[in-house]
Amino acid sequence: MRPLSRAEVREVDRMAIEEFGVSGLVLMENAGAGAARIIDDLAGDGPITILCGKGNNAGDGYVIARHLELADRSVQLVSIVDPAELTGDAAVNYQIAQRSELPIRVVTTPSELSSSLSESMAIIDCLLGTGAQGALRGVFADAVHAANKIDALRIAIDVPTGVDCDSGEIVSTAFRADHTITFVAEKIGLQHAQDHVGQIHVVGIGAPRCVLRRWSQAN
């Protein structure tokens, strides 16, 4: 399938949810489970840290953590926002992770970020997804700087934080991934930011094949 823009991916999601009745939670579960399988294959032994921001990218991270734990991996979640700010499917998956007694740390300062990442053998970027645009600021920029300094395998989910989904532009700084696990199809901007994207892996989210066919025919 050809690379898609953020608007096109949103339309695929909309069609799956509104026209075919596949819930957003099901799509997120499928995405996270598929990403976790790839991470399990890529990451060597040792602690895995999942950096979570807000929005659906964070929700993916909470799903990924559950499935990695089920695979007997050592995993911790580091949230750079108050989980009370999460809404929708992301909030649901945070609550599931919390009730599952997964280790979740909320950090907001550079020193806390460095400390929380220091023992990581792999760092998973679930800070911001395809909808993010513009320069990274505040704790999001701090988190990316901290992650890029650690000698660990770095894996981005959907798109590296700080890389524009459509253009590949990096306004200030961006997560420097060794691998990017992206959903549905490659994103247009990824091919223009290879230094920060690394190897690309595409994971399906369980949208019916006819969703993709209908979407392609309509565009």
PDB file of N, CA and C in Angstrom, residues 11-45:
ATOM      1  N   GLU A  11      -9.045   9.141   7.894  1.00  0.00           N
ATOM      2  CA  GLU A  11     -10.213   8.691   7.145  1.00  0.00           C
ATOM      3  C   GLU A  11     -10.352   7.172   7.192  1.00  0.00           C
ATOM      4  N   VAL A  12      -9.235   6.460   7.143  1.00  0.00           N
ATOM      5  CA  VAL A  12      -9.289   5.007   7.302  1.00  0.00           C
ATOM      6  C   VAL A  12      -9.879   4.658   8.664  1.00  0.00           C
ATOM      7  N   ASP A  13      -9.393   5.320   9.722  1.00  0.00           N
ATOM      8  CA  ASP A  13      -9.929   5.089  11.065  1.00  0.00           C
ATOM      9  C   ASP A  13     -11.417   5.405  11.122  1.00  0.00           C
ATOM     10  N   ARG A  14     -11.795   6.545  10.549  1.00  0.00           N
ATOM     11  CA  ARG A  14     -13.203   6.948  10.593  1.00  0.00           C
ATOM     12  C   ARG A  14     -14.091   5.920   9.912  1.00  0.00           C
ATOM     13  N   MET A  15     -13.680   5.458   8.752  1.00  0.00           N
ATOM     14  CA  MET A  15     -14.481   4.480   8.030  1.00  0.00           C
ATOM     15  C   MET A  15     -14.613   3.183   8.821  1.00  0.00           C
ATOM     16  N   ALA A  16     -13.502   2.724   9.393  1.00  0.00           N
ATOM     17  CA  ALA A  16     -13.542   1.480  10.165  1.00  0.00           C
ATOM     18  C   ALA A  16     -14.503   1.592  11.339  1.00  0.00           C
ATOM     19  N   ILE A  17     -14.477   2.751  12.008  1.00  0.00           N
ATOM     20  CA  ILE A  17     -15.290   2.939  13.207  1.00  0.00           C
ATOM     21  C   ILE A  17     -16.743   3.246  12.859  1.00  0.00           C
ATOM     22  N   GLU A  18     -16.954   4.230  11.993  1.00  0.00           N
ATOM     23  CA  GLU A  18     -18.309   4.727  11.757  1.00  0.00           C
ATOM     24  C   GLU A  18     -19.094   3.896  10.745  1.00  0.00           C
ATOM     25  N   GLU A  19     -18.429   3.371   9.742  1.00  0.00           N
ATOM     26  CA  GLU A  19     -19.147   2.658   8.683  1.00  0.00           C
ATOM     27  C   GLU A  19     -19.146   1.144   8.863  1.00  0.00           C
ATOM     28  N   PHE A  20     -18.146   0.629   9.580  1.00  0.00           N
ATOM     29  CA  PHE A  20     -18.058  -0.817   9.743  1.00  0.00           C
ATOM     30  C   PHE A  20     -18.238  -1.263  11.189  1.00  0.00           C
ATOM     31  N   GLY A  21     -18.288  -0.328  12.120  1.00  0.00           N
ATOM     32  CA  GLY A  21     -18.569  -0.674  13.505  1.00  0.00           C
ATOM     33  C   GLY A  21     -17.417  -1.281  14.272  1.00  0.00           C
ATOM     34  N   VAL A  22     -16.194  -1.118  13.787  1.00  0.00           N
ATOM     35  CA  VAL A  22     -15.028  -1.587  14.534  1.00  0.00           C
ATOM     36  C   VAL A  22     -14.666  -0.496  15.542  1.00  0.00           C
ATOM     37  N   SER A  23     -14.716  -0.802  16.812  1.00  0.00           N
ATOM     38  CA  SER A  23     -14.509   0.246  17.814  1.00  0.00           C
ATOM     39  C   SER A  23     -13.061   0.716  17.833  1.00  0.00           C
ATOM     40  N   GLY A  24     -12.873   1.945  18.297  1.00  0.00           N
ATOM     41  CA  GLY A  24     -11.527   2.476  18.449  1.00  0.00           C
ATOM     42  C   GLY A  24     -10.686   1.650  19.400  1.00  0.00           C
ATOM     43  N   LEU A  25     -11.315   1.102  20.444  1.00  0.00           N
ATOM     44  CA  LEU A  25     -10.580   0.256  21.384  1.00  0.00           C
ATOM     45  C   LEU A  25     -10.048  -0.999  20.707  1.00  0.00           C
ATOM     46  N   VAL A  26     -10.842  -1.585  19.824  1.00  0.00           N
ATOM     47  CA  VAL A  26     -10.387  -2.774  19.100  1.00  0.00           C
ATOM     48  C   VAL A  26      -9.212  -2.423  18.188  1.00  0.00           C
ATOM     49  N   LEU A  27      -9.320  -1.314  17.474  1.00  0.00           N
ATOM     50  CA  LEU A  27      -8.223  -0.889  16.603  1.00  0.00           C
ATOM     51  C   LEU A  27      -6.948  -0.645  17.406  1.00  0.00           C
ATOM     52  N   MET A  28      -7.076   0.013  18.560  1.00  0.00           N
ATOM     53  CA  MET A  28      -5.910   0.298  19.398  1.00  0.00           C
ATOM     54  C   MET A  28      -5.308  -0.984  19.953  1.00  0.00           C
ATOM     55  N   GLU A  29      -6.156  -1.913  20.357  1.00  0.00           N
ATOM     56  CA  GLU A  29      -5.666  -3.193  20.875  1.00  0.00           C
ATOM     57  C   GLU A  29      -4.891  -3.949  19.798  1.00  0.00           C
ATOM     58  N   ASN A  30      -5.434  -3.991  18.606  1.00  0.00           N
ATOM     59  CA  ASN A  30      -4.749  -4.682  17.514  1.00  0.00           C
ATOM     60  C   ASN A  30      -3.414  -4.022  17.187  1.00  0.00           C
ATOM     61  N   ALA A  31      -3.415  -2.685  17.155  1.00  0.00           N
ATOM     62  CA  ALA A  31      -2.182  -1.954  16.858  1.00  0.00           C
ATOM     63  C   ALA A  31      -1.122  -2.226  17.920  1.00  0.00           C
ATOM     64  N   GLY A  32      -1.510  -2.106  19.178  1.00  0.00           N
ATOM     65  CA  GLY A  32      -0.555  -2.302  20.262  1.00  0.00           C
ATOM     66  C   GLY A  32      -0.037  -3.721  20.348  1.00  0.00           C
ATOM     67  N   ALA A  33      -0.920  -4.687  20.139  1.00  0.00           N
ATOM     68  CA  ALA A  33      -0.498  -6.090  20.187  1.00  0.00           C
ATOM     69  C   ALA A  33       0.485  -6.394  19.061  1.00  0.00           C
ATOM     70  N   GLY A  34       0.200  -5.881  17.867  1.00  0.00           N
ATOM     71  CA  GLY A  34       1.111  -6.098  16.744  1.00  0.00           C
ATOM     72  C   GLY A  34       2.459  -5.442  16.965  1.00  0.00           C
ATOM     73  N   ALA A  35       2.442  -4.227  17.506  1.00  0.00           N
ATOM     74  CA  ALA A  35       3.698  -3.532  17.794  1.00  0.00           C
ATOM     75  C   ALA A  35       4.502  -4.277  18.851  1.00  0.00           C
ATOM     76  N   ALA A  36       3.819  -4.789  19.869  1.00  0.00           N
ATOM     77  CA  ALA A  36       4.510  -5.505  20.942  1.00  0.00           C
ATOM     78  C   ALA A  36       5.227  -6.744  20.413  1.00  0.00           C
ATOM     79  N   ARG A  37       4.618  -7.439  19.467  1.00  0.00           N
ATOM     80  CA  ARG A  37       5.275  -8.624  18.899  1.00  0.00           C
ATOM     81  C   ARG A  37       6.582  -8.247  18.200  1.00  0.00           C
ATOM     82  N   ILE A  38       6.570  -7.136  17.481  1.00  0.00           N
ATOM     83  CA  ILE A  38       7.793  -6.700  16.796  1.00  0.00           C
ATOM     84  C   ILE A  38       8.844  -6.258  17.811  1.00  0.00           C
ATOM     85  N   ILE A  39       8.418  -5.510  18.820  1.00  0.00           N
ATOM     86  CA  ILE A  39       9.356  -5.067  19.861  1.00  0.00           C
ATOM     87  C   ILE A  39       9.982  -6.265  20.561  1.00  0.00           C
ATOM     88  N   ASP A  40       9.178  -7.272  20.861  1.00  0.00           N
ATOM     89  CA  ASP A  40       9.684  -8.476  21.516  1.00  0.00           C
ATOM     90  C   ASP A  40      10.764  -9.133  20.664  1.00  0.00           C
ATOM     91  N   ASP A  41      10.597  -9.106  19.354  1.00  0.00           N
ATOM     92  CA  ASP A  41      11.597  -9.679  18.448  1.00  0.00           C
ATOM     93  C   ASP A  41      12.856  -8.814  18.353  1.00  0.00           C
ATOM     94  N   LEU A  42      12.682  -7.487  18.383  1.00  0.00           N
ATOM     95  CA  LEU A  42      13.807  -6.576  18.167  1.00  0.00           C
ATOM     96  C   LEU A  42      14.644  -6.346  19.416  1.00  0.00           C
ATOM     97  N   ALA A  43      13.994  -6.246  20.560  1.00  0.00           N
ATOM     98  CA  ALA A  43      14.674  -5.854  21.795  1.00  0.00           C
ATOM     99  C   ALA A  43      15.382  -7.050  22.422  1.00  0.00           C
ATOM    100  N   GLY A  44      16.630  -6.846  22.795  1.00  0.00           N
ATOM    101  CA  GLY A  44      17.346  -7.890  23.504  1.00  0.00           C
ATOM    102  C   GLY A  44      16.850  -8.011  24.935  1.00  0.00           C
ATOM    103  N   ASP A  45      17.510  -8.870  25.686  1.00  0.00           N
ATOM    104  CA  ASP A  45      17.151  -9.013  27.093  1.00  0.00           C
ATOM    105  C   ASP A  45      17.423  -7.704  27.824  1.00  0.00           C
TER     106      ASP A  45
END
